[in-house]
PDB file of C-alpha atoms in Angstrom:
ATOM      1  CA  UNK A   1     127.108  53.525  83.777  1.00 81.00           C
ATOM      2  CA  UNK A   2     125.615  54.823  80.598  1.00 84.00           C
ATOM      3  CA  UNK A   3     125.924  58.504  79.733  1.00 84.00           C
ATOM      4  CA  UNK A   4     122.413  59.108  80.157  1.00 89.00           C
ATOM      5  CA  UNK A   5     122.580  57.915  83.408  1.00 89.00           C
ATOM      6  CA  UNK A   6     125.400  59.504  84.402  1.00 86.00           C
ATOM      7  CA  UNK A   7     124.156  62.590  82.815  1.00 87.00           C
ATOM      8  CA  UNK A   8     121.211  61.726  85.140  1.00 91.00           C
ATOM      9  CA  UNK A   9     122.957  61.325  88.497  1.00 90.00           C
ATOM     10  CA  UNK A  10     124.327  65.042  88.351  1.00 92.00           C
ATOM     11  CA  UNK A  11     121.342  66.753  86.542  1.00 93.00           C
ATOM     12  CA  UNK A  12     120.650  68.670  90.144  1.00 91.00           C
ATOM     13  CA  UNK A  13     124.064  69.491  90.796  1.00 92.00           C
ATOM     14  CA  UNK A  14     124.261  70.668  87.028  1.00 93.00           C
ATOM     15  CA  UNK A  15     121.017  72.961  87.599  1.00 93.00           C
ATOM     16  CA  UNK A  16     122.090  74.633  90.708  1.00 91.00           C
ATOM     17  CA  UNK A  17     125.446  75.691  89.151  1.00 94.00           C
ATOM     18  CA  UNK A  18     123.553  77.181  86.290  1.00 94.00           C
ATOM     19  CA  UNK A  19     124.793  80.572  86.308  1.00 90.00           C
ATOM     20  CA  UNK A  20     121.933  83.018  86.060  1.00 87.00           C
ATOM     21  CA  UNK A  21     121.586  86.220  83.866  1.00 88.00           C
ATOM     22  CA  UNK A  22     121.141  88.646  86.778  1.00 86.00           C
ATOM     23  CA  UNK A  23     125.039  86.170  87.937  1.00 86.00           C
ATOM     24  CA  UNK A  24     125.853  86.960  84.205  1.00 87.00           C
ATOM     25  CA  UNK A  25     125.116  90.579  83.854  1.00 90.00           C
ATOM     26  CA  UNK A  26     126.287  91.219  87.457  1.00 88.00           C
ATOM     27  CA  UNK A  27     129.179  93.805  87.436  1.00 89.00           C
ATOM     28  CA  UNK A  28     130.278  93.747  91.378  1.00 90.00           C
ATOM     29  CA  UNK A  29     132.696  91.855  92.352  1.00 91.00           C
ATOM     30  CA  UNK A  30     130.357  89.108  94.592  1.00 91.00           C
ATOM     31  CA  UNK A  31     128.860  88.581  90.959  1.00 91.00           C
ATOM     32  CA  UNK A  32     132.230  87.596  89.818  1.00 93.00           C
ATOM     33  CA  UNK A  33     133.195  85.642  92.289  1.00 94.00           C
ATOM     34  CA  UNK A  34     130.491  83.378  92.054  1.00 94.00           C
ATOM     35  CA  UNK A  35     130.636  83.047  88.550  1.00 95.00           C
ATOM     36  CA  UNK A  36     134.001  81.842  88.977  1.00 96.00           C
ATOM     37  CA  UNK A  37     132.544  79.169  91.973  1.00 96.00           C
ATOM     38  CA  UNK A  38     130.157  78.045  89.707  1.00 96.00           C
ATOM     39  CA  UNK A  39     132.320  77.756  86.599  1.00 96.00           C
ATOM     40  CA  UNK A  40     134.958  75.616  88.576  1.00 96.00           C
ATOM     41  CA  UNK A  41     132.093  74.125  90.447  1.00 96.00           C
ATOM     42  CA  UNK A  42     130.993  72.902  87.132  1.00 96.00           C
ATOM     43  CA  UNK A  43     134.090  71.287  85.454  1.00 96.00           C
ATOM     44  CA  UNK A  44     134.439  69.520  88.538  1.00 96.00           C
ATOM     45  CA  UNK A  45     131.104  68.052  87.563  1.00 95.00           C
ATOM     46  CA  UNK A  46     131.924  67.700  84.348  1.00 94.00           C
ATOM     47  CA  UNK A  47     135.262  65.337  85.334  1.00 93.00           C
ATOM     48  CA  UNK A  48     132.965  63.519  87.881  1.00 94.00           C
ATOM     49  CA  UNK A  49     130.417  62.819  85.233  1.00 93.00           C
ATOM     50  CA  UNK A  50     133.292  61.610  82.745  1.00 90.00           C
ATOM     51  CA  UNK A  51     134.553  59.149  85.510  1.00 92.00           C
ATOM     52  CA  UNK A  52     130.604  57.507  86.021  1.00 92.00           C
ATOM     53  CA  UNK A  53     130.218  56.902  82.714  1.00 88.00           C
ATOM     54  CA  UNK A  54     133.400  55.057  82.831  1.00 88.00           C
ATOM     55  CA  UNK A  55     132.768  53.458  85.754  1.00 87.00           C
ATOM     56  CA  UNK A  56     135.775  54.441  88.163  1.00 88.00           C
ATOM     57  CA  UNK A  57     135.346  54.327  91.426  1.00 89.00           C
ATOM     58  CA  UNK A  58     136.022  57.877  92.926  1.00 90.00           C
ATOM     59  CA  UNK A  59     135.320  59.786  96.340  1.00 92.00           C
ATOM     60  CA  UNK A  60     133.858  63.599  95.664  1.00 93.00           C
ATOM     61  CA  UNK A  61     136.267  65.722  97.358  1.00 94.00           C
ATOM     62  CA  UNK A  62     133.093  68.097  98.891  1.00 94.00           C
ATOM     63  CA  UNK A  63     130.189  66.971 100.846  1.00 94.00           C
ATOM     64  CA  UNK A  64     126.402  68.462 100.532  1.00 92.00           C
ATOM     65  CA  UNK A  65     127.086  71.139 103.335  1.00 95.00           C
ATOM     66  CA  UNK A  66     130.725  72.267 101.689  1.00 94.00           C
ATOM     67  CA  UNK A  67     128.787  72.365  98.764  1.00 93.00           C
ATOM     68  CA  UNK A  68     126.226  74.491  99.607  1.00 93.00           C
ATOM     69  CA  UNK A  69     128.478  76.378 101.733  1.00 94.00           C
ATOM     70  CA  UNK A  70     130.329  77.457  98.300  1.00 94.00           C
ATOM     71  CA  UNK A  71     127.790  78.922  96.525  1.00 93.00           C
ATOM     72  CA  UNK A  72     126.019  80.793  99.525  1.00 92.00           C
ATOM     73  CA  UNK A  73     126.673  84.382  99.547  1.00 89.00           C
ATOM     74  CA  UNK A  74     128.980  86.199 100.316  1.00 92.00           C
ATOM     75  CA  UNK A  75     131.263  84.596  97.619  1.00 92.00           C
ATOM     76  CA  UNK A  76     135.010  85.600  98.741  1.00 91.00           C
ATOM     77  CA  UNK A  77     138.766  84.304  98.281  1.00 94.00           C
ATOM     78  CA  UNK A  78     138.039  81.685 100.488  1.00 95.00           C
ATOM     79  CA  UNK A  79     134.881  79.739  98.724  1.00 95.00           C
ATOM     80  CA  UNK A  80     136.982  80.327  95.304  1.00 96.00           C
ATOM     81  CA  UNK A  81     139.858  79.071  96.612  1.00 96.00           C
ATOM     82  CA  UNK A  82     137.820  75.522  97.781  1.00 96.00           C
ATOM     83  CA  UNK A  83     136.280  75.789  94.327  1.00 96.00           C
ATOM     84  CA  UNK A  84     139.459  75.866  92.432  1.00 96.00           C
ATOM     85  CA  UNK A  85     140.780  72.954  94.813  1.00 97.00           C
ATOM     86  CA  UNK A  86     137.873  70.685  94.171  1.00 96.00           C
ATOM     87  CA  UNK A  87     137.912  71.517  90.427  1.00 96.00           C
ATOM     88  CA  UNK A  88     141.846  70.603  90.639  1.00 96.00           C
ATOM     89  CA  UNK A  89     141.438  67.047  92.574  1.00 96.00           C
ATOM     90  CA  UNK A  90     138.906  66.213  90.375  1.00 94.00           C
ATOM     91  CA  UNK A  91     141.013  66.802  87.197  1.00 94.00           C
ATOM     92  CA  UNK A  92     143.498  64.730  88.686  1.00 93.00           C
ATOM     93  CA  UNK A  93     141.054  61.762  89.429  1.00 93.00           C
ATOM     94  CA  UNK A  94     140.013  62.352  86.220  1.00 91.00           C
ATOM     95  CA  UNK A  95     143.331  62.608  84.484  1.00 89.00           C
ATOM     96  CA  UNK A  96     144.589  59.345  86.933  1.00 89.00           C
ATOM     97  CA  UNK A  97     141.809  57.229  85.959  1.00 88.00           C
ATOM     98  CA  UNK A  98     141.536  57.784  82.128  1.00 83.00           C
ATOM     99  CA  UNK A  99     144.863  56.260  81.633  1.00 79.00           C
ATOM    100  CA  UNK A 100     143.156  52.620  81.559  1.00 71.00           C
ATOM    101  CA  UNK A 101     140.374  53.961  79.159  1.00 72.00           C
ATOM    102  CA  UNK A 102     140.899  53.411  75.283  1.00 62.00           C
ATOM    103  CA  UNK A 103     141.443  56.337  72.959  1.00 52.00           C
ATOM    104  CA  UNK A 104     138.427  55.990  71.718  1.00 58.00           C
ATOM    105  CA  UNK A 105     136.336  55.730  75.125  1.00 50.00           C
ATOM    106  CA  UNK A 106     138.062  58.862  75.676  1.00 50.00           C
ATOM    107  CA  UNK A 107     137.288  60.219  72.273  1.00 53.00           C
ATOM    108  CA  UNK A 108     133.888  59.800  72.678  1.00 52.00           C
ATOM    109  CA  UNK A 109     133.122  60.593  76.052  1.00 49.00           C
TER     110      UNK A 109
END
């Protein structure tokens, strides 16, 4: 797969992690807690997008309803706890897989 259409594949997923100003400028702690969903949400994303344009085969560690469930409010320990998990198994995917890429594959990627 081509970066574009990697890039393509998770250009929804991308959006609805965008964190928003109102998420930006929010001082409670529910603001902060799902900043930090989103921001784990999207290196996850980020390491998933990496192993498409590789093409490794991979299974997400969340499906649509976990997903959702994460970034639904109230944002506590639990839903950044998931977040950090799936951010951390997809690392390792990530960091598993990229041994049989080139230096330069990973370079450029």
């Amino acid at each position: 797969m081509t970066k574009e259409e990697a890039k393509k594949k998770w250009d929804l997923t991308r959006k609805m992690l965008e964190i928003t100003d109102d998420e930006y400028n929010g001082v409670t702690q529910e603001d902060a807690n799902l900043r930090f969903v989103k921001m784990k949400l999207q290196i996850a994303v980020y390491y998933m997008q990496l192993l498409d344009e590789h093409d490794s085969e991979y299974q997400v560690p969340w499906n649509k309803e976990q997903f959702k469930w994460a970034l639904r409010k109230p944002v506590g320990d639990k839903k950044k706890q998931q977040a950090k998990e799936w951010c951390h198994q997809c690392r390792l995917m990530r960091d598993k897989t990229c041994t049989n890429w080139n230096y330069e594959e990973v370079k450029t990627a």
